[in-house]
PDB file of C-alpha atoms in Angstrom:
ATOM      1  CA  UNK A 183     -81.640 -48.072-247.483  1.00 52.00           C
ATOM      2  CA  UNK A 184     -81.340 -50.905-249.735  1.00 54.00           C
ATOM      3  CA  UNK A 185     -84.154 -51.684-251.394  1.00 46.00           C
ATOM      4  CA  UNK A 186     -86.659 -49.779-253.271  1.00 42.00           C
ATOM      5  CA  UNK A 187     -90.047 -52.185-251.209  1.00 38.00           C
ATOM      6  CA  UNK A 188     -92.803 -50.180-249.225  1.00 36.00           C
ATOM      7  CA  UNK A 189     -91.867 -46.812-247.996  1.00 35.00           C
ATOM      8  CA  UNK A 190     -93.488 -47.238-244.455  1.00 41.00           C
ATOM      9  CA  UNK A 191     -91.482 -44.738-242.008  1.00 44.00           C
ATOM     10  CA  UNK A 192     -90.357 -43.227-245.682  1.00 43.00           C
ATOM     11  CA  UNK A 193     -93.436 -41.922-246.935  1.00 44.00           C
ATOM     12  CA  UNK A 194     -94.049 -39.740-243.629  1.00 41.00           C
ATOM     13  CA  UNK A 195     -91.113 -38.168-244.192  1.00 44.00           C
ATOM     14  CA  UNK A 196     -91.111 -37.671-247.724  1.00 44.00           C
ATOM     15  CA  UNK A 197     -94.295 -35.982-247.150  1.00 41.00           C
ATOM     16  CA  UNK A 198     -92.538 -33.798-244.094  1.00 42.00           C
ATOM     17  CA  UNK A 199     -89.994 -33.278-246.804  1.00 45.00           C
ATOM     18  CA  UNK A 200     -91.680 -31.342-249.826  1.00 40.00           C
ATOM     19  CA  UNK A 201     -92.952 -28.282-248.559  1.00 42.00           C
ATOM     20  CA  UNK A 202     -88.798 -28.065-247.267  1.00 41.00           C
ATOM     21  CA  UNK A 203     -87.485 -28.752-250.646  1.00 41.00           C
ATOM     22  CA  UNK A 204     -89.963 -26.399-252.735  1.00 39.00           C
ATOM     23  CA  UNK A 205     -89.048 -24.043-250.783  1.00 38.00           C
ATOM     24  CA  UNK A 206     -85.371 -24.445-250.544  1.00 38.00           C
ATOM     25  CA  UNK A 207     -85.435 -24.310-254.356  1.00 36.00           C
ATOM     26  CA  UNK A 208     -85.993 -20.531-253.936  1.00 32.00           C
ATOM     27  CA  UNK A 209     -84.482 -20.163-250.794  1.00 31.00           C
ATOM     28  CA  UNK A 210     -81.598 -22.293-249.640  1.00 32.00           C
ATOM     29  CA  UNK A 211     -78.069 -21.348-249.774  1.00 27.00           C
ATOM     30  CA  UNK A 212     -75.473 -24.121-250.198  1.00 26.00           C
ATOM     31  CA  UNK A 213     -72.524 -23.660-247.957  1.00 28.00           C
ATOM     32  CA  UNK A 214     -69.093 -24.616-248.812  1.00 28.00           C
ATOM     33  CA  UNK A 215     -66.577 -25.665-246.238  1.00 28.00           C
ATOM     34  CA  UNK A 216     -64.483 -28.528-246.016  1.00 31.00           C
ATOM     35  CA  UNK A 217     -64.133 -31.312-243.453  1.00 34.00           C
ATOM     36  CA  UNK A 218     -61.332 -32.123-240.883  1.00 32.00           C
ATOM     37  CA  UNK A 219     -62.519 -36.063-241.289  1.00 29.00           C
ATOM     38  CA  UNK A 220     -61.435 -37.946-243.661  1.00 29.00           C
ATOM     39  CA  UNK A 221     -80.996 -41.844-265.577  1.00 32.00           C
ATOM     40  CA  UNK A 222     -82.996 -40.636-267.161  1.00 31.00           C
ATOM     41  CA  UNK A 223     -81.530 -37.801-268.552  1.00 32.00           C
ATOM     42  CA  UNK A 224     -78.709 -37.057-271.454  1.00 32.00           C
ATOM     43  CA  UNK A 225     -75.389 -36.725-270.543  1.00 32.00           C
ATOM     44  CA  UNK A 226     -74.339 -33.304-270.760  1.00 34.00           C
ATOM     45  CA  UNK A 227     -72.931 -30.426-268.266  1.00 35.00           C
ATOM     46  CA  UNK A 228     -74.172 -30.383-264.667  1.00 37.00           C
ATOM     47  CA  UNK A 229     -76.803 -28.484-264.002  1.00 38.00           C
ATOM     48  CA  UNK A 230     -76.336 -26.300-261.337  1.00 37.00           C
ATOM     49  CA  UNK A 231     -79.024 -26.611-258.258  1.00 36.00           C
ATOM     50  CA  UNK A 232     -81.342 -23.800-258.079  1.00 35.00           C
ATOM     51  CA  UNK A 233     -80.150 -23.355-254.385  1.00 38.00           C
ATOM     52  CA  UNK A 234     -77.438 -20.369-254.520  1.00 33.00           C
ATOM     53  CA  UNK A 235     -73.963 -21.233-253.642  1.00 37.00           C
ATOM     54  CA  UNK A 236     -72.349 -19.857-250.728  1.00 34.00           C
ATOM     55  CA  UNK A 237     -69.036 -17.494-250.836  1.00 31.00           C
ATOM     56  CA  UNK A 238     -66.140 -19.944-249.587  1.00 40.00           C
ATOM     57  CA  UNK A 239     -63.648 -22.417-251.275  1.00 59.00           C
ATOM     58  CA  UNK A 240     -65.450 -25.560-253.843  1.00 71.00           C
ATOM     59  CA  UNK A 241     -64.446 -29.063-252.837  1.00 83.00           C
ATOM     60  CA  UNK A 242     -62.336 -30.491-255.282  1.00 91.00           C
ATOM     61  CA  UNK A 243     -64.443 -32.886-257.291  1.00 93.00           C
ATOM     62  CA  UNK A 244     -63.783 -36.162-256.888  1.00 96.00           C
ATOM     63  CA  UNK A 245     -65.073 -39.525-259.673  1.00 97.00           C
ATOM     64  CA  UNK A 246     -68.151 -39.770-260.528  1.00 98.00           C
ATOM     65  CA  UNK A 247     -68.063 -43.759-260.531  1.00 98.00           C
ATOM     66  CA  UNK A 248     -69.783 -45.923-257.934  1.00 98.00           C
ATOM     67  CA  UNK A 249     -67.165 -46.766-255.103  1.00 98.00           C
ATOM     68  CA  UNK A 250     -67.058 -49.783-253.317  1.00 97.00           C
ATOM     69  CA  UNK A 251     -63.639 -50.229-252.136  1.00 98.00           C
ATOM     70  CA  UNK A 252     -61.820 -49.683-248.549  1.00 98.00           C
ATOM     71  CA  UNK A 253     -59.108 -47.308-248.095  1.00 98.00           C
ATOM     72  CA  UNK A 254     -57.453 -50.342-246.182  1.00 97.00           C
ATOM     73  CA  UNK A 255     -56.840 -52.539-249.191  1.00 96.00           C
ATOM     74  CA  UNK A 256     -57.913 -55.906-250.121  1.00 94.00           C
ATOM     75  CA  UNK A 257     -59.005 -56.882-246.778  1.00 96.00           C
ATOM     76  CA  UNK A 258     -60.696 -53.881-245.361  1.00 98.00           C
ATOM     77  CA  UNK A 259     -64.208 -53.341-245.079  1.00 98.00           C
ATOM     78  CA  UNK A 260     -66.633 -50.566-244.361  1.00 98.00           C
ATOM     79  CA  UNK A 261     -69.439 -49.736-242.245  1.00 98.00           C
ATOM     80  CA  UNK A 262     -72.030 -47.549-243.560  1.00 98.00           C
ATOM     81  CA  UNK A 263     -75.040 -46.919-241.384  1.00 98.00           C
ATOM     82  CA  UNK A 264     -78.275 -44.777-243.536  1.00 98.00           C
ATOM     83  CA  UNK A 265     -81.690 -43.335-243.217  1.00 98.00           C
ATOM     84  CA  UNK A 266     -80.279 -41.100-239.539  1.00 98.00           C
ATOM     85  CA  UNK A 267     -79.653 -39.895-237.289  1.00 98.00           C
ATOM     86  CA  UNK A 268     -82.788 -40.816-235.040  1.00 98.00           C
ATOM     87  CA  UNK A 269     -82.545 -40.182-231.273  1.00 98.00           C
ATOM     88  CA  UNK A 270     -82.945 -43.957-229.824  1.00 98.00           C
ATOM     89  CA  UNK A 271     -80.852 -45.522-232.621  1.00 98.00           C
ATOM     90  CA  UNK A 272     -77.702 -43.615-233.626  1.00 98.00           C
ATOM     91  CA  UNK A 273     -76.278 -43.165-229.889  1.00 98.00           C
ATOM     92  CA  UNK A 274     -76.398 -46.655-229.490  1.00 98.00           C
ATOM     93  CA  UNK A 275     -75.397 -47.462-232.487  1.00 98.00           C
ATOM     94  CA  UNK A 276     -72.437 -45.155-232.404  1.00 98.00           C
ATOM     95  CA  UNK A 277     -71.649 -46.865-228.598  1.00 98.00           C
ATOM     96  CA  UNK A 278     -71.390 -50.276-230.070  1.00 98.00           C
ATOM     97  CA  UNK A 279     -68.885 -48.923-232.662  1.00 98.00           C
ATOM     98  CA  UNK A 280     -66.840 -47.011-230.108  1.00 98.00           C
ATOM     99  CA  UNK A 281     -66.540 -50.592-228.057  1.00 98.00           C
ATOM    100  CA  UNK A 282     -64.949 -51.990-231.081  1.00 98.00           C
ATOM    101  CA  UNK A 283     -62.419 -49.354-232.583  1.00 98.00           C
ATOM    102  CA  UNK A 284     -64.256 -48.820-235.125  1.00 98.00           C
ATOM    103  CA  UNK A 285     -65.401 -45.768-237.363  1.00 98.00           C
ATOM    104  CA  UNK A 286     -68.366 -45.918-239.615  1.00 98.00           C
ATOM    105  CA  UNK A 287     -69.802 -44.138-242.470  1.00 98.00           C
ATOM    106  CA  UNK A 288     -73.373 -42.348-241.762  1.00 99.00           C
ATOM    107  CA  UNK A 289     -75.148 -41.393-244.653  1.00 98.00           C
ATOM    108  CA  UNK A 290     -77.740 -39.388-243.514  1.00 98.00           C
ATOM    109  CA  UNK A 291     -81.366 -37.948-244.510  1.00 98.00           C
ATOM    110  CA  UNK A 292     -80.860 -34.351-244.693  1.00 98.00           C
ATOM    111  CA  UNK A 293     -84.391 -33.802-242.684  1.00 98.00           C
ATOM    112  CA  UNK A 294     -83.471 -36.230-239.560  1.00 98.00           C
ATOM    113  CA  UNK A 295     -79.922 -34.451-239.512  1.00 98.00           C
ATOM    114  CA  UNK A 296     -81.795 -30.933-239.320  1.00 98.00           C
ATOM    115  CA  UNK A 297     -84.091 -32.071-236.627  1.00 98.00           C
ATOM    116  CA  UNK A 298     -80.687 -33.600-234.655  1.00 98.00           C
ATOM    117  CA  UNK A 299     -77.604 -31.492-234.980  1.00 98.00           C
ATOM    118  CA  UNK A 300     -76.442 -32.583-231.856  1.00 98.00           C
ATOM    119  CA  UNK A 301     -76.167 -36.336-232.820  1.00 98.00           C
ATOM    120  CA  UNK A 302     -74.565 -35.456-236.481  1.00 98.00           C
ATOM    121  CA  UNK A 303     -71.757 -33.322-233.907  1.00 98.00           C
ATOM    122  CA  UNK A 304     -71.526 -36.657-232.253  1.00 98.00           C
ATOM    123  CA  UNK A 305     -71.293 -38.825-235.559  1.00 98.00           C
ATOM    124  CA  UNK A 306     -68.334 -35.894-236.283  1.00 98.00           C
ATOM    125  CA  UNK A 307     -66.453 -35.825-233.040  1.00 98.00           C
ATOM    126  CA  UNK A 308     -66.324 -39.862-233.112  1.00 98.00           C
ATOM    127  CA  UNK A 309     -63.834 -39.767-236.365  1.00 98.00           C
ATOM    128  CA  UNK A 310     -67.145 -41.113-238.674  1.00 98.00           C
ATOM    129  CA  UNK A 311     -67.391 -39.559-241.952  1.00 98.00           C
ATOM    130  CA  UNK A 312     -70.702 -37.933-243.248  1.00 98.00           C
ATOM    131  CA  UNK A 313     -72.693 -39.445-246.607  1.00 98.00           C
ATOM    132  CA  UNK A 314     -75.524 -37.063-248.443  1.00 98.00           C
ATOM    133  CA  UNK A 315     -78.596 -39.520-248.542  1.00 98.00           C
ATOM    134  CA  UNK A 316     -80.890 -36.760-249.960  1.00 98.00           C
ATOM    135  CA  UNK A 317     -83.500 -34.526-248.082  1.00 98.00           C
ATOM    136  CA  UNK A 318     -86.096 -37.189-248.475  1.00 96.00           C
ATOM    137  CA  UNK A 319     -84.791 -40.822-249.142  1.00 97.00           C
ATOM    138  CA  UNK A 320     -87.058 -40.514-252.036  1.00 97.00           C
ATOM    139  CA  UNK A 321     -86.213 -44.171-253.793  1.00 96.00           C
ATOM    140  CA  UNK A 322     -87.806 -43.151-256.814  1.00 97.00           C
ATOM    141  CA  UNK A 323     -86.067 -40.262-257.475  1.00 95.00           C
ATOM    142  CA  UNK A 324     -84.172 -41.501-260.507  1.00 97.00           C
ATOM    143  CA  UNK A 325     -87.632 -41.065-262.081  1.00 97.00           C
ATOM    144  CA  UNK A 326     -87.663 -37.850-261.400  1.00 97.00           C
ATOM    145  CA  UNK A 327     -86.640 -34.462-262.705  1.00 98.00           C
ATOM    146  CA  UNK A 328     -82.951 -33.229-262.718  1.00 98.00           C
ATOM    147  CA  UNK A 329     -84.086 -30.062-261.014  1.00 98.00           C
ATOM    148  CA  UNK A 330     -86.004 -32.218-258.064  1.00 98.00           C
ATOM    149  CA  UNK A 331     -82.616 -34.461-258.052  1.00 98.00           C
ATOM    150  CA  UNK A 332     -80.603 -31.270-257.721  1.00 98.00           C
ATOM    151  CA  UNK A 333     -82.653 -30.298-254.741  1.00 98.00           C
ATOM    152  CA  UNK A 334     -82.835 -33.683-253.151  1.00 98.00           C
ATOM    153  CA  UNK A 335     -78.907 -33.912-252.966  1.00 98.00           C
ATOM    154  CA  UNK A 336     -77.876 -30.284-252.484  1.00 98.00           C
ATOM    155  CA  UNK A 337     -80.097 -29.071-250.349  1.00 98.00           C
ATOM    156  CA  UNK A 338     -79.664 -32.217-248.183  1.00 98.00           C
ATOM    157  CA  UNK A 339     -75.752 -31.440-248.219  1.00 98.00           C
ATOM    158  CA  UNK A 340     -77.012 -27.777-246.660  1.00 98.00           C
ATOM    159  CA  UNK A 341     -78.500 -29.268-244.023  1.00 98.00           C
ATOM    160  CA  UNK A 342     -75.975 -31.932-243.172  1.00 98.00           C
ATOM    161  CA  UNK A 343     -72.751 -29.094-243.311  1.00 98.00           C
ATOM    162  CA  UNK A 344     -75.112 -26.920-241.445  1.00 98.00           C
ATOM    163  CA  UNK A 345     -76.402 -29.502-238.605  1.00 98.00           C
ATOM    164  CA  UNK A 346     -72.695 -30.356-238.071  1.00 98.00           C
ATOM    165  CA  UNK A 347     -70.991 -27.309-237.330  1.00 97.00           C
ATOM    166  CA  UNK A 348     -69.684 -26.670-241.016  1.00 97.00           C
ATOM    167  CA  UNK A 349     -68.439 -30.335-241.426  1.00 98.00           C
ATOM    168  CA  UNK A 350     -69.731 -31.459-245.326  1.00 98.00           C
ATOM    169  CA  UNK A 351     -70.522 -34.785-246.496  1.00 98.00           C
ATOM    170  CA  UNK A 352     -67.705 -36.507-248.450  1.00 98.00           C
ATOM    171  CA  UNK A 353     -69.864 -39.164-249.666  1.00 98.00           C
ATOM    172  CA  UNK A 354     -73.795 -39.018-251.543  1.00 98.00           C
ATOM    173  CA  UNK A 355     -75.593 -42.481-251.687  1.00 98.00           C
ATOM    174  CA  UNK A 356     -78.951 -42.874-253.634  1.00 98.00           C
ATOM    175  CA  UNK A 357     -81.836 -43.642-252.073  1.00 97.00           C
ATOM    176  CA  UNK A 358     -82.350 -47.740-252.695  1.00 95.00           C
ATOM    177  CA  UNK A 359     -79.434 -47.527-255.312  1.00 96.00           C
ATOM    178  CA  UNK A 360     -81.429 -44.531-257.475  1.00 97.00           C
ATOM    179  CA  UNK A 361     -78.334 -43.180-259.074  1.00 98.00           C
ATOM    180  CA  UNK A 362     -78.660 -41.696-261.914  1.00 98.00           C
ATOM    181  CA  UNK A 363     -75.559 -40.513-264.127  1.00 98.00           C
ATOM    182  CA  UNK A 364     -77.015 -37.107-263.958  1.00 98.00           C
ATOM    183  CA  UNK A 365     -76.894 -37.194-259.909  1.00 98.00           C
ATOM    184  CA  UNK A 366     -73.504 -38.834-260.071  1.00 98.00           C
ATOM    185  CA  UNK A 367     -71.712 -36.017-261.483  1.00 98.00           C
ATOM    186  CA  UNK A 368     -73.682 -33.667-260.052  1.00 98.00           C
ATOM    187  CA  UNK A 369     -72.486 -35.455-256.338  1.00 98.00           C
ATOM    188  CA  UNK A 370     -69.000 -35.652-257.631  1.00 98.00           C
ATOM    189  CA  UNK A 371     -68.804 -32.016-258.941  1.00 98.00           C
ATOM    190  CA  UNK A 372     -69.691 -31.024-255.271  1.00 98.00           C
ATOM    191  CA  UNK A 373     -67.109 -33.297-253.975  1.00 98.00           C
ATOM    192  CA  UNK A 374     -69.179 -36.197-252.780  1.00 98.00           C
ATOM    193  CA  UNK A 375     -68.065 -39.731-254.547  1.00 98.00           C
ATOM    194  CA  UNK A 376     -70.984 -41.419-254.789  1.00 98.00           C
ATOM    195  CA  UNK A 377     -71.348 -45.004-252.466  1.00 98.00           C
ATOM    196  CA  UNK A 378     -72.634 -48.221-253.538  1.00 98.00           C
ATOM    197  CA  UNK A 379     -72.461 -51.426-251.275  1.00 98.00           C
ATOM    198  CA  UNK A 380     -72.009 -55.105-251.308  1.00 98.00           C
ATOM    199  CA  UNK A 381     -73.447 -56.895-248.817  1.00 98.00           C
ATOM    200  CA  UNK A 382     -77.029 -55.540-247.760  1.00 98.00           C
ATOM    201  CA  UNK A 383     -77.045 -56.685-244.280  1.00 98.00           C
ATOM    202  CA  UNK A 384     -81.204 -56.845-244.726  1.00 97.00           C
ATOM    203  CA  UNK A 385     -81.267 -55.670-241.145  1.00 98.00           C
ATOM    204  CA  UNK A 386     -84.399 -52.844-242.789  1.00 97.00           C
ATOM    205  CA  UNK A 387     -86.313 -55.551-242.771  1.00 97.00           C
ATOM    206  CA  UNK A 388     -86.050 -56.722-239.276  1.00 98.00           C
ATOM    207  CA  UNK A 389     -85.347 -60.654-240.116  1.00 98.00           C
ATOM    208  CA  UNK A 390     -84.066 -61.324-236.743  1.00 98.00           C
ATOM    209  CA  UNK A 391     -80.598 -60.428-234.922  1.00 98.00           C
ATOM    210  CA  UNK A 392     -79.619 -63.844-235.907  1.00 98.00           C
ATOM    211  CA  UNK A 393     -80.494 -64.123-239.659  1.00 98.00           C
ATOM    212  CA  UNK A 394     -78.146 -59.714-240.329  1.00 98.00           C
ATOM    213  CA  UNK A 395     -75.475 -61.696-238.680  1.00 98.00           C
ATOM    214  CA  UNK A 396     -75.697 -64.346-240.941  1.00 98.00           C
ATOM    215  CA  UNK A 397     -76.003 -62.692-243.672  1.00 98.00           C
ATOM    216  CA  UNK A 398     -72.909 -60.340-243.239  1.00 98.00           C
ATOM    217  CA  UNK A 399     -70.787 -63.386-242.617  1.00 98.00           C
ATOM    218  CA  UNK A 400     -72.428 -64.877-246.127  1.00 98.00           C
ATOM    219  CA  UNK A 401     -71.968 -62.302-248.295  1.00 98.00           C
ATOM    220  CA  UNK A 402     -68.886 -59.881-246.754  1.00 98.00           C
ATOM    221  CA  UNK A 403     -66.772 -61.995-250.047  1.00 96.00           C
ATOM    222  CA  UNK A 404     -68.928 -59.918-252.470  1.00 96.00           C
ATOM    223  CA  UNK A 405     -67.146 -56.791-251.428  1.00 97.00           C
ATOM    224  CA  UNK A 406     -65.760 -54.054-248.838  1.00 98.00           C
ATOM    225  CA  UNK A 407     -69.428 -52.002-248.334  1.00 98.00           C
ATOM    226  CA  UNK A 408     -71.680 -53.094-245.888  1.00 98.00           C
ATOM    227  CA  UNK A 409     -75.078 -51.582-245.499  1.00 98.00           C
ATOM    228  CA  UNK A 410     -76.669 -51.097-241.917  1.00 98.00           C
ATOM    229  CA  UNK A 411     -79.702 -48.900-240.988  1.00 98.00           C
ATOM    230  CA  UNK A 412     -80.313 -46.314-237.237  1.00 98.00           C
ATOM    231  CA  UNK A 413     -83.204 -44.980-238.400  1.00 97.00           C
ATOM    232  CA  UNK A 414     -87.030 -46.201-240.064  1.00 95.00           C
ATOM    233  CA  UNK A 415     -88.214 -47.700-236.987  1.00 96.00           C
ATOM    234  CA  UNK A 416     -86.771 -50.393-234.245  1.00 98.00           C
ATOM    235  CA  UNK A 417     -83.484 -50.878-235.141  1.00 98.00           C
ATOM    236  CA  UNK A 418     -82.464 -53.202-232.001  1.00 98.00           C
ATOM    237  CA  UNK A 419     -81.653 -56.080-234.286  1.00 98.00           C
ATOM    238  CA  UNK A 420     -79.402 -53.678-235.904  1.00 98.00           C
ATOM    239  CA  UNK A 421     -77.232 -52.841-232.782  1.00 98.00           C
ATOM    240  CA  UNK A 422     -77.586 -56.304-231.495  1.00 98.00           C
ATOM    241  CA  UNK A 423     -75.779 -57.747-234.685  1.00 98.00           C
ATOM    242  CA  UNK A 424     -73.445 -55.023-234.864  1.00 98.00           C
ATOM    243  CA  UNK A 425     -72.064 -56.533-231.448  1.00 98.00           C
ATOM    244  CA  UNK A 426     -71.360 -60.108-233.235  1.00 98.00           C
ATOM    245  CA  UNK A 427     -70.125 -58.782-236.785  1.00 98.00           C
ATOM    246  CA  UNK A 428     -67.505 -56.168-235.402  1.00 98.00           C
ATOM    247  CA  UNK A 429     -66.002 -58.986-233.463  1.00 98.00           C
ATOM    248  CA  UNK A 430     -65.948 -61.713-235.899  1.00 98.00           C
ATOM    249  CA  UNK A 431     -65.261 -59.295-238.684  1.00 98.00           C
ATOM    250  CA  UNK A 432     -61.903 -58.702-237.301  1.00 98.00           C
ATOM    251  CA  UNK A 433     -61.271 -62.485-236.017  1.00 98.00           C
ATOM    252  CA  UNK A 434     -61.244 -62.736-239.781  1.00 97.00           C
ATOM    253  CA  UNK A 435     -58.543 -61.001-240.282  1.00 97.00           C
ATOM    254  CA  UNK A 436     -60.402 -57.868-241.934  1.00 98.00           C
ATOM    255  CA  UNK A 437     -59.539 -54.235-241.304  1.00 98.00           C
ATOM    256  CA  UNK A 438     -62.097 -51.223-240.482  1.00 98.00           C
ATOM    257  CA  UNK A 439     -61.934 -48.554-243.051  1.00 98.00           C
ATOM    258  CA  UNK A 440     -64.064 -45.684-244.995  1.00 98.00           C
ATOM    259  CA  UNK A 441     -64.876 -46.221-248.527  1.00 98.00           C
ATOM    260  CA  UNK A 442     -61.861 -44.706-251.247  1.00 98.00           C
ATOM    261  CA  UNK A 443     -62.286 -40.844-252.879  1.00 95.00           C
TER     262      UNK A 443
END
């Protein structure tokens, strides 16, 4: 999601969400296996998350600084689709990117991938990497606790590796851009390079099919990372300008590709 406005669909499930992370605090066990796809606070050693880890191999960590670029150079560009996976939105969403070749980045609520394990198995078996967007999308977590951020990310990451078969997220993106350089390295430690964006494609806001398309085509200059949304309500506009931008994206000569580790 990018922007920190009204919480709307948000606020349900952060309320949904904190009786599940106080009580993953005490009882949640992080598991640790790798993929087969490719601010408040002092600087000082990560914390570990009061979640336990898991016997099994540590992902290598990975830079702690924002990433924005494509792994296809200077004229690739990802897709990154938040706030999922939701039952109406992601299958069509992930239809409209199997038409056009291309593969996506889903950074998902760690609640909604819980509740749909079969659709983050989908998101998997389509060749689309997985992105840690906390248990909660709680935009105001920067204001928060490092033991609450802890939870938000890692526990999320549980759920996510769990819902898809043992696949982990590779990627952790704030909720409205709440990084923090204590949930940075904490993400990167764990192997997940935190994600900004470029061009928010405003389609959250439901301006019109018209209006995300034009956008996108505005603003793709200002950099590789594109923002969508399949979850938070009707996200028709959002598959109906997916259908133009894939198209035009690559009648532009760009390339689809996943953001850099």
């Amino acid at each position: 999601m990018g922007w920190r406005g009204g919480r709307g669909w948000y606020g349900r499930v952060l309320a949904a969400a904190v009786g599940v992370t106080a009580a993953a605090a005490a009882t949640s066990v992080w598991t640790a296996q790798a993929g087969p796809i490719e601010g408040r606070h002092a600087p000082g050693a990560v914390a570990q998350s009061p979640s336990a880890a898991a016997p099994g191999p540590a992902m290598a960590a990975v830079s702690a600084d924002i990433v924005h670029a494509s792994d296809r150079g200077a004229r690739g560009v990802n897709i990154t689709i938040d706030d999922g996976p939701d039952p109406v939105w992601t299958p069509q969403v992930l239809q409209v990117l199997r038409e056009n070749g291309v593969r996506a980045t889903f950074c998902m609520v760690g609640t909604q991938a819980r509740a749909h394990p079969d659709l983050v198995r989908s998101v998997v078996a389509a060749g689309h990497r997985l992105c840690d967007h906390t248990v909660s999308h709680d935009t105001a977590m920067d204001t928060k606790s490092q033991t609450y951020q802890s939870q938000q990310i890692l526990d999320a990451q549980r759920m996510i590796t769990e819902a898809s078969g043992g696949v982990r997220p590779l990627y952790y993106r704030a909720p409205g851009g709440a990084f923090t350089p204590f949930s940075r390295r904490l993400a990167a430690s764990h192997g997940m390079r935190p994600l900004g964006w470029n061009v928010d494609s405003k389609d959250f806001e439901r301006p019109g099919t018209d209006t995300i398309v034009a956008t996108v085509r505005n603003e793709v200059r200002n950099g590789p990372t594109i923002l969508f949304h399949d979850a938070g309500g009707d996200r028709s506009q959002t598959v109906a300008a997916l259908r133009q931008v894939l198209p035009w994206l690559r009648q532009q000569g760009y390339s689809f590709g996943f953001p850099v580790r």
